[in-house]
Coordinates of C-alpha atoms in Angstrom, one line a residue:
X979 CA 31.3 59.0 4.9
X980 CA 30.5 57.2 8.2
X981 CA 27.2 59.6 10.3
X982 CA 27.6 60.6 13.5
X983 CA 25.5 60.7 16.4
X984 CA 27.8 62.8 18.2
X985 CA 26.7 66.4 19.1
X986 CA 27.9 69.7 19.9
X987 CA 31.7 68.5 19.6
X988 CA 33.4 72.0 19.2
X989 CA 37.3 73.3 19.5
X990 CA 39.0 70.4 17.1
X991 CA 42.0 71.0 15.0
X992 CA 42.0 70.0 11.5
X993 CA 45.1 67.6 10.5
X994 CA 44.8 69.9 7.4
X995 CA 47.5 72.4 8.7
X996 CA 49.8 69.5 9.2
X997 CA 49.4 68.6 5.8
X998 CA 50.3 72.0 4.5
X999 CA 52.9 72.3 6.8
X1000 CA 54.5 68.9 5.4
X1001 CA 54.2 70.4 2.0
X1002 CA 55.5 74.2 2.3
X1003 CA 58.4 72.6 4.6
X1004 CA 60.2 71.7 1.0
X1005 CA 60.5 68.5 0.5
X1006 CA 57.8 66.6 -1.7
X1007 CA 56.2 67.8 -5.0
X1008 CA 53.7 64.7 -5.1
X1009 CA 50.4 66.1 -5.1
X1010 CA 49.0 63.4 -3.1
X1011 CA 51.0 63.8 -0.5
X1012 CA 47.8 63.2 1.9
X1013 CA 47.9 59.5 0.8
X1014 CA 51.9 59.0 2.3
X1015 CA 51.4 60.8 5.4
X1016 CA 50.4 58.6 8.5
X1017 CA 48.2 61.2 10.8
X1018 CA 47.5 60.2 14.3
X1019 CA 47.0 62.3 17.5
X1020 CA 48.2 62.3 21.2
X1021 CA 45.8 63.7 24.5
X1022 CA 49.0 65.0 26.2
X1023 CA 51.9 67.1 25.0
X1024 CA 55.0 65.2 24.5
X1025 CA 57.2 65.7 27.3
X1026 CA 60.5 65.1 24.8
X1027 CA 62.1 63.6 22.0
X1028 CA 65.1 62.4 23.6
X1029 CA 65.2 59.0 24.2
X1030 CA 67.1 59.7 27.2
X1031 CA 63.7 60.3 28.4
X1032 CA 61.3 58.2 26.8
X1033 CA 59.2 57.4 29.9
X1034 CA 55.2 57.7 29.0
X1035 CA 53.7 56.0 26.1
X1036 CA 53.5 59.0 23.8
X1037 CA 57.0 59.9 24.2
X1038 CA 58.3 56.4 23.3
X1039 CA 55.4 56.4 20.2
X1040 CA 57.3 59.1 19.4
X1041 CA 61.4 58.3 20.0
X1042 CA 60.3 54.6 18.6
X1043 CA 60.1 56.5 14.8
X1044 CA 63.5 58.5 15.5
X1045 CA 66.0 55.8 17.5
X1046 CA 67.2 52.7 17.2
X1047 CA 69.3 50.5 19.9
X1048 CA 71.5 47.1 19.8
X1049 CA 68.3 45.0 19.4
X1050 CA 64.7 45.5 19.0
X1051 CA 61.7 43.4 19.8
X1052 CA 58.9 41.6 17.4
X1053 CA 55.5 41.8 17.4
X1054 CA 55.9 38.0 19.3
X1055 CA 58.3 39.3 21.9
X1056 CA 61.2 37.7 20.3
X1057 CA 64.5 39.9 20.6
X1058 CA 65.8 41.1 16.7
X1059 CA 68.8 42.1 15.6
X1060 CA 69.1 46.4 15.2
X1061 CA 72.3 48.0 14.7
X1062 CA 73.7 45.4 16.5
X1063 CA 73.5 42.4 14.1
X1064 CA 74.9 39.6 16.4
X1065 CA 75.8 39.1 20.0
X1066 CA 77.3 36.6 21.8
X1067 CA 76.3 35.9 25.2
X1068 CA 79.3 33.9 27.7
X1069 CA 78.3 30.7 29.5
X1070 CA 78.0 32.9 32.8
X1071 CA 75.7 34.9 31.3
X1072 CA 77.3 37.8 32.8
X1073 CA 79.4 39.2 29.2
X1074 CA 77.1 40.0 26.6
X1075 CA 79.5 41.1 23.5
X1076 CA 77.2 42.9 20.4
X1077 CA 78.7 43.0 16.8
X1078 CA 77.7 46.3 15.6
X1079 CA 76.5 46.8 11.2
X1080 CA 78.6 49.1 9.4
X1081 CA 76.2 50.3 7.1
X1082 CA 74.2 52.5 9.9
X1083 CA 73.9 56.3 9.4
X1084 CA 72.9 59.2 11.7
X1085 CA 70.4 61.7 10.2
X1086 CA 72.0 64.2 8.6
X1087 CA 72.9 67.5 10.7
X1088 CA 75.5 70.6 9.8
X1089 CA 77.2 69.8 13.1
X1090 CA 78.7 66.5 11.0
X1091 CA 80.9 68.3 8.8
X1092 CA 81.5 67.9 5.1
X1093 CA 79.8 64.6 4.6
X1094 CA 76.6 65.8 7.2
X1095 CA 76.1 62.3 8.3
X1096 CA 78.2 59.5 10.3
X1097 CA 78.6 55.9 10.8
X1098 CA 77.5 54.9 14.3
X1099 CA 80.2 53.4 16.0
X1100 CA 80.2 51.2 19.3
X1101 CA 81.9 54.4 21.3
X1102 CA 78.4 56.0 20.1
X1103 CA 76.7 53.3 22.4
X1104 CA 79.3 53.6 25.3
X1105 CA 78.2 57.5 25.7
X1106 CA 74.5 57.1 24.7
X1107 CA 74.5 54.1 27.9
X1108 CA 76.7 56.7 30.4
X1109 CA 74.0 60.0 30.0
X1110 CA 71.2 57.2 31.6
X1111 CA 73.5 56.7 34.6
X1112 CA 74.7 60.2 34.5
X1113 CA 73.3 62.5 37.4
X1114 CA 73.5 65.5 35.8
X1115 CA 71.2 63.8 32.8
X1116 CA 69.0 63.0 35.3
X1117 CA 67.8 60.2 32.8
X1118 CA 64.2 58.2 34.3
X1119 CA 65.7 55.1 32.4
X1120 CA 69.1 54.9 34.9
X1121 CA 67.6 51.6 36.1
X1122 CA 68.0 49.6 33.1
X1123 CA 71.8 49.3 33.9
X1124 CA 70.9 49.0 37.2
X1125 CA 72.6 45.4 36.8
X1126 CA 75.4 46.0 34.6
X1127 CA 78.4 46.7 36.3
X1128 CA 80.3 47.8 33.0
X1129 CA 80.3 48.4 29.5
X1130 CA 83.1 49.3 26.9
X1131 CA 83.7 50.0 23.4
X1132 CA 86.2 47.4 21.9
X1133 CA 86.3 48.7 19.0
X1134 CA 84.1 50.6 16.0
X1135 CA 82.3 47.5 15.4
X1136 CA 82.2 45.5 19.0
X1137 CA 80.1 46.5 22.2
X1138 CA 80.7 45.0 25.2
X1139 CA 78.1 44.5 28.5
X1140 CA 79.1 42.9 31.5
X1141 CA 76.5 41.8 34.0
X1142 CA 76.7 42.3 38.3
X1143 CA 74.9 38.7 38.1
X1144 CA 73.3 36.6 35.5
X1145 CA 69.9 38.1 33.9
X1146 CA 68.3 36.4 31.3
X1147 CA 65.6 39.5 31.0
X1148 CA 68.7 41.9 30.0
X1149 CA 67.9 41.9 26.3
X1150 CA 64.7 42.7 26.5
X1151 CA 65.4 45.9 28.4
X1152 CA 67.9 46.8 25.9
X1153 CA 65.0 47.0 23.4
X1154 CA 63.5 50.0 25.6
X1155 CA 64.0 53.5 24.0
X1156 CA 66.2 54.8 27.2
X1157 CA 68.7 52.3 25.5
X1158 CA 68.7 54.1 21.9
X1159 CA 72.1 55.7 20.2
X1160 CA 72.5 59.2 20.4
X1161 CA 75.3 61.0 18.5
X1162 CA 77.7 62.7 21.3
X1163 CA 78.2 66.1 18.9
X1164 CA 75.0 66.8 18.5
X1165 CA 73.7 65.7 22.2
X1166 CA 76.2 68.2 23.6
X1167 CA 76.2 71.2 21.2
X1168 CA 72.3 71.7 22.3
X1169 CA 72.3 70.2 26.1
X1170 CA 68.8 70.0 27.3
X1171 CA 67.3 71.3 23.8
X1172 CA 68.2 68.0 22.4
X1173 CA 65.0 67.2 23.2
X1174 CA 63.6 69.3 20.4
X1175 CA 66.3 69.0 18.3
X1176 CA 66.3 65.1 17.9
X1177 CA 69.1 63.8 15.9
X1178 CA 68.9 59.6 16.0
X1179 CA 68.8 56.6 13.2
X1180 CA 66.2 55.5 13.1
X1181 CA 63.0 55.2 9.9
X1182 CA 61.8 58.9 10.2
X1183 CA 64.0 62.1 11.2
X1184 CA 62.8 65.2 12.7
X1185 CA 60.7 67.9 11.1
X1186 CA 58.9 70.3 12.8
X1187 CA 57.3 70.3 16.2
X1188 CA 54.6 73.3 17.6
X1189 CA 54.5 72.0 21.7
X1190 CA 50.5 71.2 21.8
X1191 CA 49.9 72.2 18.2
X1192 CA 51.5 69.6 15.7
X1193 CA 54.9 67.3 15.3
X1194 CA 56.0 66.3 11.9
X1195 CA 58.3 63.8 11.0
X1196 CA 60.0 63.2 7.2
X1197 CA 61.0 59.3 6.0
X1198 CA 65.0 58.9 6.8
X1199 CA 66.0 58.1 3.1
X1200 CA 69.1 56.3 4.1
X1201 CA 67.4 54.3 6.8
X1202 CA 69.2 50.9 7.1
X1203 CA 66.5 48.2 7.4
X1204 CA 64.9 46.6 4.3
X1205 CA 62.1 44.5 4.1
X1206 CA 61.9 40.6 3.1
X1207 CA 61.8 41.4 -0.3
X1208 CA 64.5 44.1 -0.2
X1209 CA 62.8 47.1 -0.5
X1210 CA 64.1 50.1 1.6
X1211 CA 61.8 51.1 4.5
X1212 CA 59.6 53.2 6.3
X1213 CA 57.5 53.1 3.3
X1214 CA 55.3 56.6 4.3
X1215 CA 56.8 59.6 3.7
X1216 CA 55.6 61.5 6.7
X1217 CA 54.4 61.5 10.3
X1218 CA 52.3 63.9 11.2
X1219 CA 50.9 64.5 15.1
X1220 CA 48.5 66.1 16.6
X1221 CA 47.7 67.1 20.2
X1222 CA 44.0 67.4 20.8
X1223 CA 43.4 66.6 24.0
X1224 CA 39.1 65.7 23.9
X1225 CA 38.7 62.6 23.0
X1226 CA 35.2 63.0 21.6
X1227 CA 37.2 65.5 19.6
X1228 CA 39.7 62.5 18.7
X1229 CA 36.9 60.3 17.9
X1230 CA 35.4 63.2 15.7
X1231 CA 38.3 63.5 13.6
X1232 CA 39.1 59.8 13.1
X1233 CA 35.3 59.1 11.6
X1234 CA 35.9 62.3 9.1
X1235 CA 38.7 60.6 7.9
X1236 CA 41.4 63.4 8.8
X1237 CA 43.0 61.0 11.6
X1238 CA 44.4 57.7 10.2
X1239 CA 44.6 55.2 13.4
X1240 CA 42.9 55.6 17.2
X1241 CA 43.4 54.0 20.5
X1242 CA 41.9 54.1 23.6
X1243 CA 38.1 53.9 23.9
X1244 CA 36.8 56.6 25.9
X1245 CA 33.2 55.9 27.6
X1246 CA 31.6 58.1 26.0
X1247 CA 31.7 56.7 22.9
X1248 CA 32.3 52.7 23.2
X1249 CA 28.8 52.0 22.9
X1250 CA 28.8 53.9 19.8
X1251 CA 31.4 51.9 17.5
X1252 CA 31.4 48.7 19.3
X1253 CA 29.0 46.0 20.8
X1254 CA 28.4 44.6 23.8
X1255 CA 30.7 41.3 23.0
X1256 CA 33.4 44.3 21.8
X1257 CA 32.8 43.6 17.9
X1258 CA 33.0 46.7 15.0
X1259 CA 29.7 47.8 14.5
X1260 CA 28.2 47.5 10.6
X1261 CA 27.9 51.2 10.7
X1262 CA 31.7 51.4 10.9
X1263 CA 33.3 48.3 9.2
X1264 CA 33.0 49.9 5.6
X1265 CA 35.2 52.7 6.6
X1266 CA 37.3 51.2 9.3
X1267 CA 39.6 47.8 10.4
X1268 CA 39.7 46.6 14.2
X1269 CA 42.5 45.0 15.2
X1270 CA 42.9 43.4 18.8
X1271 CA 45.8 41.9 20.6
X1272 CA 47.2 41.1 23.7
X1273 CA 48.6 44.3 26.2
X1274 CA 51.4 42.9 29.1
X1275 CA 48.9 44.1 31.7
X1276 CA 47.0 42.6 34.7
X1277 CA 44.6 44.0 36.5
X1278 CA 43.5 42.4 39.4
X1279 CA 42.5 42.8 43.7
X1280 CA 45.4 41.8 46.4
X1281 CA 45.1 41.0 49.8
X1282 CA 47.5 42.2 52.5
X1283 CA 48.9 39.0 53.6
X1284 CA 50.0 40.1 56.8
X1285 CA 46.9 41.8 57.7
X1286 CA 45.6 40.4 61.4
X1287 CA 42.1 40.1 59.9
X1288 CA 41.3 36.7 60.3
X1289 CA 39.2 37.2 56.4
X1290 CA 42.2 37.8 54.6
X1291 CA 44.2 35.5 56.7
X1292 CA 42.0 32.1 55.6
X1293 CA 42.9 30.7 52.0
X1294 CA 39.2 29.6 52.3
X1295 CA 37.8 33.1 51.9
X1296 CA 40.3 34.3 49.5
X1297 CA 39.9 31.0 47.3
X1298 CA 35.9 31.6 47.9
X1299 CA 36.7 35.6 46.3
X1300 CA 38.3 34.4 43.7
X1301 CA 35.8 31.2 42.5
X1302 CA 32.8 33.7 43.3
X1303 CA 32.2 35.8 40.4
X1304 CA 32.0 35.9 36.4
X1305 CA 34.7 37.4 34.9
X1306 CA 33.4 36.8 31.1
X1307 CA 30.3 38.7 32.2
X1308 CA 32.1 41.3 34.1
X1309 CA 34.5 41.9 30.6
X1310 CA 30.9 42.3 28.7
X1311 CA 28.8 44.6 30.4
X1312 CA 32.1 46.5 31.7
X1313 CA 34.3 46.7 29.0
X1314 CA 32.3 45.4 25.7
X1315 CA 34.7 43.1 25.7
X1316 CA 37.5 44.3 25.2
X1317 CA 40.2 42.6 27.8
X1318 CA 40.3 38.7 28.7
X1319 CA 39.0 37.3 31.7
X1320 CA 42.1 36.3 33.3
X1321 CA 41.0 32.9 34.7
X1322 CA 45.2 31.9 33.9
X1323 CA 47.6 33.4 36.8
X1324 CA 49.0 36.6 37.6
X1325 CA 51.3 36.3 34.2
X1326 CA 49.4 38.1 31.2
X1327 CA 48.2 36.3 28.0
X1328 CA 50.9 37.4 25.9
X1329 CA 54.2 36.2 27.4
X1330 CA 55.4 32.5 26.6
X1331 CA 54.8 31.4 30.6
X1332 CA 51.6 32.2 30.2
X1333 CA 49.0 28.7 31.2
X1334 CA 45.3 29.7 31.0
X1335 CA 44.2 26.9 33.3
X1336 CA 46.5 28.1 36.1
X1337 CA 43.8 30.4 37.7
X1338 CA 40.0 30.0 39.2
X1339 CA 37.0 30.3 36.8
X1340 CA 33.5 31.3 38.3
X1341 CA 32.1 28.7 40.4
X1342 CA 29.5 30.0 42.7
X1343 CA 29.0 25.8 44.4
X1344 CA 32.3 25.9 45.6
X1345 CA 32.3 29.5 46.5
X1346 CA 29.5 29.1 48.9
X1347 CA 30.9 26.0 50.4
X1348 CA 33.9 27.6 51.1
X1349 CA 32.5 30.1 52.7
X1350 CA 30.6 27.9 54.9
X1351 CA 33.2 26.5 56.3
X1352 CA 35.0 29.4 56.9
X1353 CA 31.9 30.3 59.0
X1354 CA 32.1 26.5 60.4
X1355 CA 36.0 26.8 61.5
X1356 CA 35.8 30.4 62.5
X1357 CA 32.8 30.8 64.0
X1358 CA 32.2 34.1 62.6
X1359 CA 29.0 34.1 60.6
X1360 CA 28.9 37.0 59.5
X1361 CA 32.1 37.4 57.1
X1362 CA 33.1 41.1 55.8
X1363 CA 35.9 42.5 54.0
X1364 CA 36.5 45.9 52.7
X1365 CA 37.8 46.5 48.6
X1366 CA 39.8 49.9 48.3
X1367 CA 40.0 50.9 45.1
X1368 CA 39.7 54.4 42.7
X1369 CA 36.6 56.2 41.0
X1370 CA 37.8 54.8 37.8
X1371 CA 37.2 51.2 39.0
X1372 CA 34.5 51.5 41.0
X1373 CA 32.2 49.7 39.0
X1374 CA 34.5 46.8 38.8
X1375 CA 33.8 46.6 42.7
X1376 CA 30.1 47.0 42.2
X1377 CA 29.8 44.5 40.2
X1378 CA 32.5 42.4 42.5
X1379 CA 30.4 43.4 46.0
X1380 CA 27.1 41.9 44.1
X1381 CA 28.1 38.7 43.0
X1382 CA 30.0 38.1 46.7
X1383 CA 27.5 39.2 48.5
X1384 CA 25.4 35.9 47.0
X1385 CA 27.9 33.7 47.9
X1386 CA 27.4 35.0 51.5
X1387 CA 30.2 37.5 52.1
X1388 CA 29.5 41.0 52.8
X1389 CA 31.5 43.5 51.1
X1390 CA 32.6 47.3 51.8
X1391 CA 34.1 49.3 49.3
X1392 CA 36.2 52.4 50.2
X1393 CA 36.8 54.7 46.9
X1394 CA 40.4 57.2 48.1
X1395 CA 42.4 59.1 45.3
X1396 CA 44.4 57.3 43.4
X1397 CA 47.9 58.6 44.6
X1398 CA 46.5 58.2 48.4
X1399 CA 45.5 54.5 47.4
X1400 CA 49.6 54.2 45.9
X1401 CA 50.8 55.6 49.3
X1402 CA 48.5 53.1 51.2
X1403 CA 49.4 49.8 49.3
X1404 CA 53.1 50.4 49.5
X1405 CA 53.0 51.1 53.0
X1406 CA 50.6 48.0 54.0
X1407 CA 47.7 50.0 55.2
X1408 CA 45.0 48.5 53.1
X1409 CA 43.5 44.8 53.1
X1410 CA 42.2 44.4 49.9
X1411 CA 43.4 47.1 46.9
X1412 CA 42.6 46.8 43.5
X1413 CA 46.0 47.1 41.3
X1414 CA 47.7 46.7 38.2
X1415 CA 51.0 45.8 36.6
X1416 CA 52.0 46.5 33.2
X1417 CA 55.0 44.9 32.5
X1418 CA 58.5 46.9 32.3
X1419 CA 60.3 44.5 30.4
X1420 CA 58.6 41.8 28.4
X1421 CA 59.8 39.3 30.4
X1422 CA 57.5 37.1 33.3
X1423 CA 60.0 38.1 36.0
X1424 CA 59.1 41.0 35.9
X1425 CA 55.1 39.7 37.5
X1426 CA 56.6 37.5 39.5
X1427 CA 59.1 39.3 41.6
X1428 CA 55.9 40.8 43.1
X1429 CA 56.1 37.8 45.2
X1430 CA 59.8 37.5 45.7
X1431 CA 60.1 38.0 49.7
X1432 CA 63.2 40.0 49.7
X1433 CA 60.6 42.5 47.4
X1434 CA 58.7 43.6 50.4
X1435 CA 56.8 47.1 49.9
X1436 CA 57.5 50.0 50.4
X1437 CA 61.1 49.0 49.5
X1438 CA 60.1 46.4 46.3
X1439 CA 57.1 45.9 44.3
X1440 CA 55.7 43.0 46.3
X1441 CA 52.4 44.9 48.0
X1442 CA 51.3 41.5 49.5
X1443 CA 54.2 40.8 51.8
X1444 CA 53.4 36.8 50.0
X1445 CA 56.3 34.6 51.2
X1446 CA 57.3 31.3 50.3
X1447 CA 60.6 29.4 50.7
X1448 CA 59.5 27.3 47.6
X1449 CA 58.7 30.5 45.7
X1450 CA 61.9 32.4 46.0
X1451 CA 64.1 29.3 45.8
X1452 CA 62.1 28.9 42.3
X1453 CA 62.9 32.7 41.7
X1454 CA 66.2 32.8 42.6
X1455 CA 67.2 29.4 40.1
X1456 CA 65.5 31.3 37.1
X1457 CA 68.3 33.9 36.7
X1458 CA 70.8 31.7 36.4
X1459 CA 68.4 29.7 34.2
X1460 CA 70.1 30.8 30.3
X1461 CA 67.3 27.8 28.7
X1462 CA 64.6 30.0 27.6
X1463 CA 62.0 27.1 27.8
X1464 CA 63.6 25.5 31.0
X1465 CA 62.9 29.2 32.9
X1466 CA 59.5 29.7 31.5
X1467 CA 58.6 26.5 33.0
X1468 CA 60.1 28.0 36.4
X1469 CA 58.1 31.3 35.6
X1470 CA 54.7 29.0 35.2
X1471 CA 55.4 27.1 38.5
X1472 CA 55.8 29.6 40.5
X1473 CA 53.0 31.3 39.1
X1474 CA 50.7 28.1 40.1
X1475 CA 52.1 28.2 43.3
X1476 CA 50.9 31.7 43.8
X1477 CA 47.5 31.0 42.3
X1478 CA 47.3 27.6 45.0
X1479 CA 47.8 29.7 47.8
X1480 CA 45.7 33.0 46.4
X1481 CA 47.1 35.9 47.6
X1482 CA 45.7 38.1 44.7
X1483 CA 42.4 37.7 42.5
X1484 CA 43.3 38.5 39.0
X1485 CA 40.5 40.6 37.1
X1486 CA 41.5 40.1 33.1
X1487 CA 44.4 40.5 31.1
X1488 CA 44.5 44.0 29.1
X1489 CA 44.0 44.2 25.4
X1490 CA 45.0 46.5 22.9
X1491 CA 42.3 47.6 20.4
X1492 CA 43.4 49.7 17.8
X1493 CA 41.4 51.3 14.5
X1494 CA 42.4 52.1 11.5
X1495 CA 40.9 53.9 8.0
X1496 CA 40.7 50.8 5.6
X1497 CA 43.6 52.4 3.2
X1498 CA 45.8 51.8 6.5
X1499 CA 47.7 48.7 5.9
X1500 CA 50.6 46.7 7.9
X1501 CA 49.7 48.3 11.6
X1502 CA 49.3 45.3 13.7
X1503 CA 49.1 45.3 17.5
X1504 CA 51.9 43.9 19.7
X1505 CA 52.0 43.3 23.7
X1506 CA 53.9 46.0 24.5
X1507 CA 52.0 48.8 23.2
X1508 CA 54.7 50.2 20.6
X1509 CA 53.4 51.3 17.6
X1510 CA 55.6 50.5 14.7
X1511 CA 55.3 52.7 11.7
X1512 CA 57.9 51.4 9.3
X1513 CA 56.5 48.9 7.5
X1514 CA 52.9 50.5 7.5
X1515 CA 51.8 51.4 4.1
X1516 CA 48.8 53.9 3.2
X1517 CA 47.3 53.8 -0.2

């Protein structure tokens, strides 16, 4: 058993009563039931299990277990057959046409009739596609088809998409949750309590679920997917959730033993299972894997580049910013670690477009010297800007403001709410914000139309106002671009023309750290922070 230095950590909930709960609910005579039952906790209440509304990260966690769609997406990003197991795309890339198995089975449900259970059928996809457009869903997810300007059912077995205008990211958003099958019987006989009566496809079928207490979810026995040897999956027998909602209390549970995976380092206890260069300490590596990958997220400052301050106007000073501090040493002593420097462009390690030499690596010479002749051509020599940013980055700034100031730039840093600095950026009131982007889709568009012109803020996502000709023309050629390596060499040349002309200075890349108990096998990590439970195993 792994010692603790925590103290006084009160007001946890044992997974035990999940446990007992799995057992009494009927089901599974195996005494060692504890050993098949993956046990893992959320901070916040799941909002629902509709996939309809799969919008925050614990709600698709949880839909991810229940749902499947047409396609589904690797732990490399590459786009998998689901229940659609072929498709056909036209050479306008406007008609996508899916060829549906015929081997796929709701979970079973009264409401079925006689046989409790159905086929899915493409008409199944043609409803489950018109409640995310439908106002009266009121479905979050409505902009995935925001593109498509139809869709049919051919017949049981064919699906048809048809496209506004060419979209060569269109897949991937099909492998979001929103996009799941949903059986039109069951949807409508409980309305809105569908989302507590979850009836979907996919490895694991609804249980039990206490709001803030505990969700359990059963293996699907007649689940459709099989592994490469043949054997039927999920291989767990049971989900079980909690919802404590202290971390500490998290952490607490997870080092007894009682929770079986944990994400999401909180402060006050980094120091105590990793090291400064974001390794597993020896305390913990008996008990306890580490596994780290890629997360599609960037973190990085912008400049308003229609500002009138003559700072944020001169490529010298925004080159100088970016060339003036050490992002390896900021990742150490801010983060153990854990995140990589992004000295590539704005696009995340992670996606295929990705080129790590794109960006500016620290270079405090060069900083200076651009600095100086900013002062030269400017006459100003005393340069200042002002960072905006939230409490929960503030020392990101600190750290930023130190270096800077060496290089001979004086810094300011204004610290506003974060929901006053998200009003501010969109409305160009700030001239330098700190900001992220985690990717919607898992394609490199999705970065770059930050700098698409016709994206301004507050009516796009492109908070810089950045413009260029060359850029959108680049931009614009990439939709109609079907050649997946042809358009990620458009997505990495418009991302070095960004990076030339500096508009933003990119922080580090995100990283997803998960650990699990050593009997935990098969839970890898993949960019978009889904977790996969199918083809976990726990001895």
């Amino acid at each position: 058993m792994i010692k603790l230095p925590l103290k006084q950590i009160t007001n946890y909930l044992s997974i035990s009563c999940v446990v007992l709960l799995f057992c009494s609910c009927g089901g599974n005579s195996n005494s060692n039931t504890d050993a098949v039952v993956f046990r893992y906790n959320e901070h916040k209440n799941i909002g629902s299990l509709d996939p309809a509304f799969s919008k925050d990260i614990s709600d698709i966690w949880a839909t991810n277990q229940l749902f499947n769609g047409l396609v589904q997406m690797d732990g490399n990003l590459k786009i998998q057959p689901s229940i659609a197991k072929s498709w056909t795309i036209s050479e306008d890339a406007l008609t996508y046409t899916f060829s549906l198995r015929d081997d796929v089975f709701f979970h079973k449900h009264e409401l079925f009739g006689k046989d409790s259970t159905r086929t899915v059928k493409a008409s199944d996809f043609e409803y489950s596609l018109n409640r995310l457009i439908d106002k009266k869903v009121a479905s979050p997810g409505g902009w995935v088809l925001g593109k498509v300007e139809h869709f049919k059912a051919v017949n049981d077995t064919l699906f048809e998409i048809k496209l506004q205008q060419p979209f060569p990211a269109f897949l991937g958003l099909l492998t979001m949750k929103y996009c799941s099958v949903v059986p039109k019987e069951i949807v409508e006989f409980y309305g809105s309590d569908f989302r507590s009566h979850p009836i979907g496809t996919g490895p694991f079928k609804f249980k039990r679920w206490e709001e803030n207490l505990k969700l359990v979810f059963r293996k699907n026995p007649n689940y459709f997917e099989k592994d490469s040897l043949g054997n039927n999956l999920p291989y767990l027998e049971a989900v079980a959730i909690t919802f404590l909602p202290d971390k500490q209390s998290e952490f607490l549970q997870f080092t007894q033993g009682n929770l079986d995976f944990m994400i999401a380092l909180d402060a006050s206890y980094k120091d105590e299972i990793l090291t400064a260069s974001g390794k597993l300490r020896d305390e913990y590596s008996e008990d306890v894997d580490m596994v780290r990958g890629p997360y599609l997220n960037t973190e990085y400052l912008a400049f308003y580049m229609d500002s009138d301050i003559p700072e944020i106007q001169s490529e010298l000073i925004r080159k100088a910013i970016n060339y003036g501090f050490d992002r390896k040493k900021m990742m150490i002593y801010l983060r153990n670690g854990i995140g990589i420097p992004a000295e590539g462009g704005f696009i995340p390690k992670g996606l295929p477009s990705y080129h790590e030499t794109l960006g500016f690596s620290y270079k405090p010479d060069i900083a200076k010297q651009l600095v100086e002749q900013f002062k030269k051509d400017s006459g100003n020599k005393s340069p200042e800007i002002s960072i905006t940013t939230t409490g929960n980055y503030l020392s990101f700034s600190e750290y930023i403001q130190r270096e800077l100031q060496k290089i001979g730039l004086i810094v300011n840093i204004d610290v506003i709410p974060g929901s006053a600095l998200k009003d501010a950026k969109a409305n160009g009131k700030l001239d330098i914000f700190r900001a992220s982007w985690v990717a919607d889709y898992p394609d490199a568009e999705n970065y770059l139309s930050l700098f698409y012109s016709k994206n301004f803020a507050p009516n796009g996502p492109n908070y810089t106002h950045f413009k260029s000709e060359l850029f959108d023309t680049w931009y614009e050629e990439a939709f109609t671009e079907t050649n997946d390596e042809k358009r990620n060499l458009l997505y990495t040349k418009m991302d070095s023309l960004i990076m030339k002309q500096a508009p933003i200075v990119p922080l580090f890349y995100d990283e997803i750290v998960r650990f699990t108990r050593k009997n935990v096998k098969g839970l890898g990590v993949n960019p978009v922070y889904v977790l996969e439970l199918k083809r976990v195993k726990k001895y």
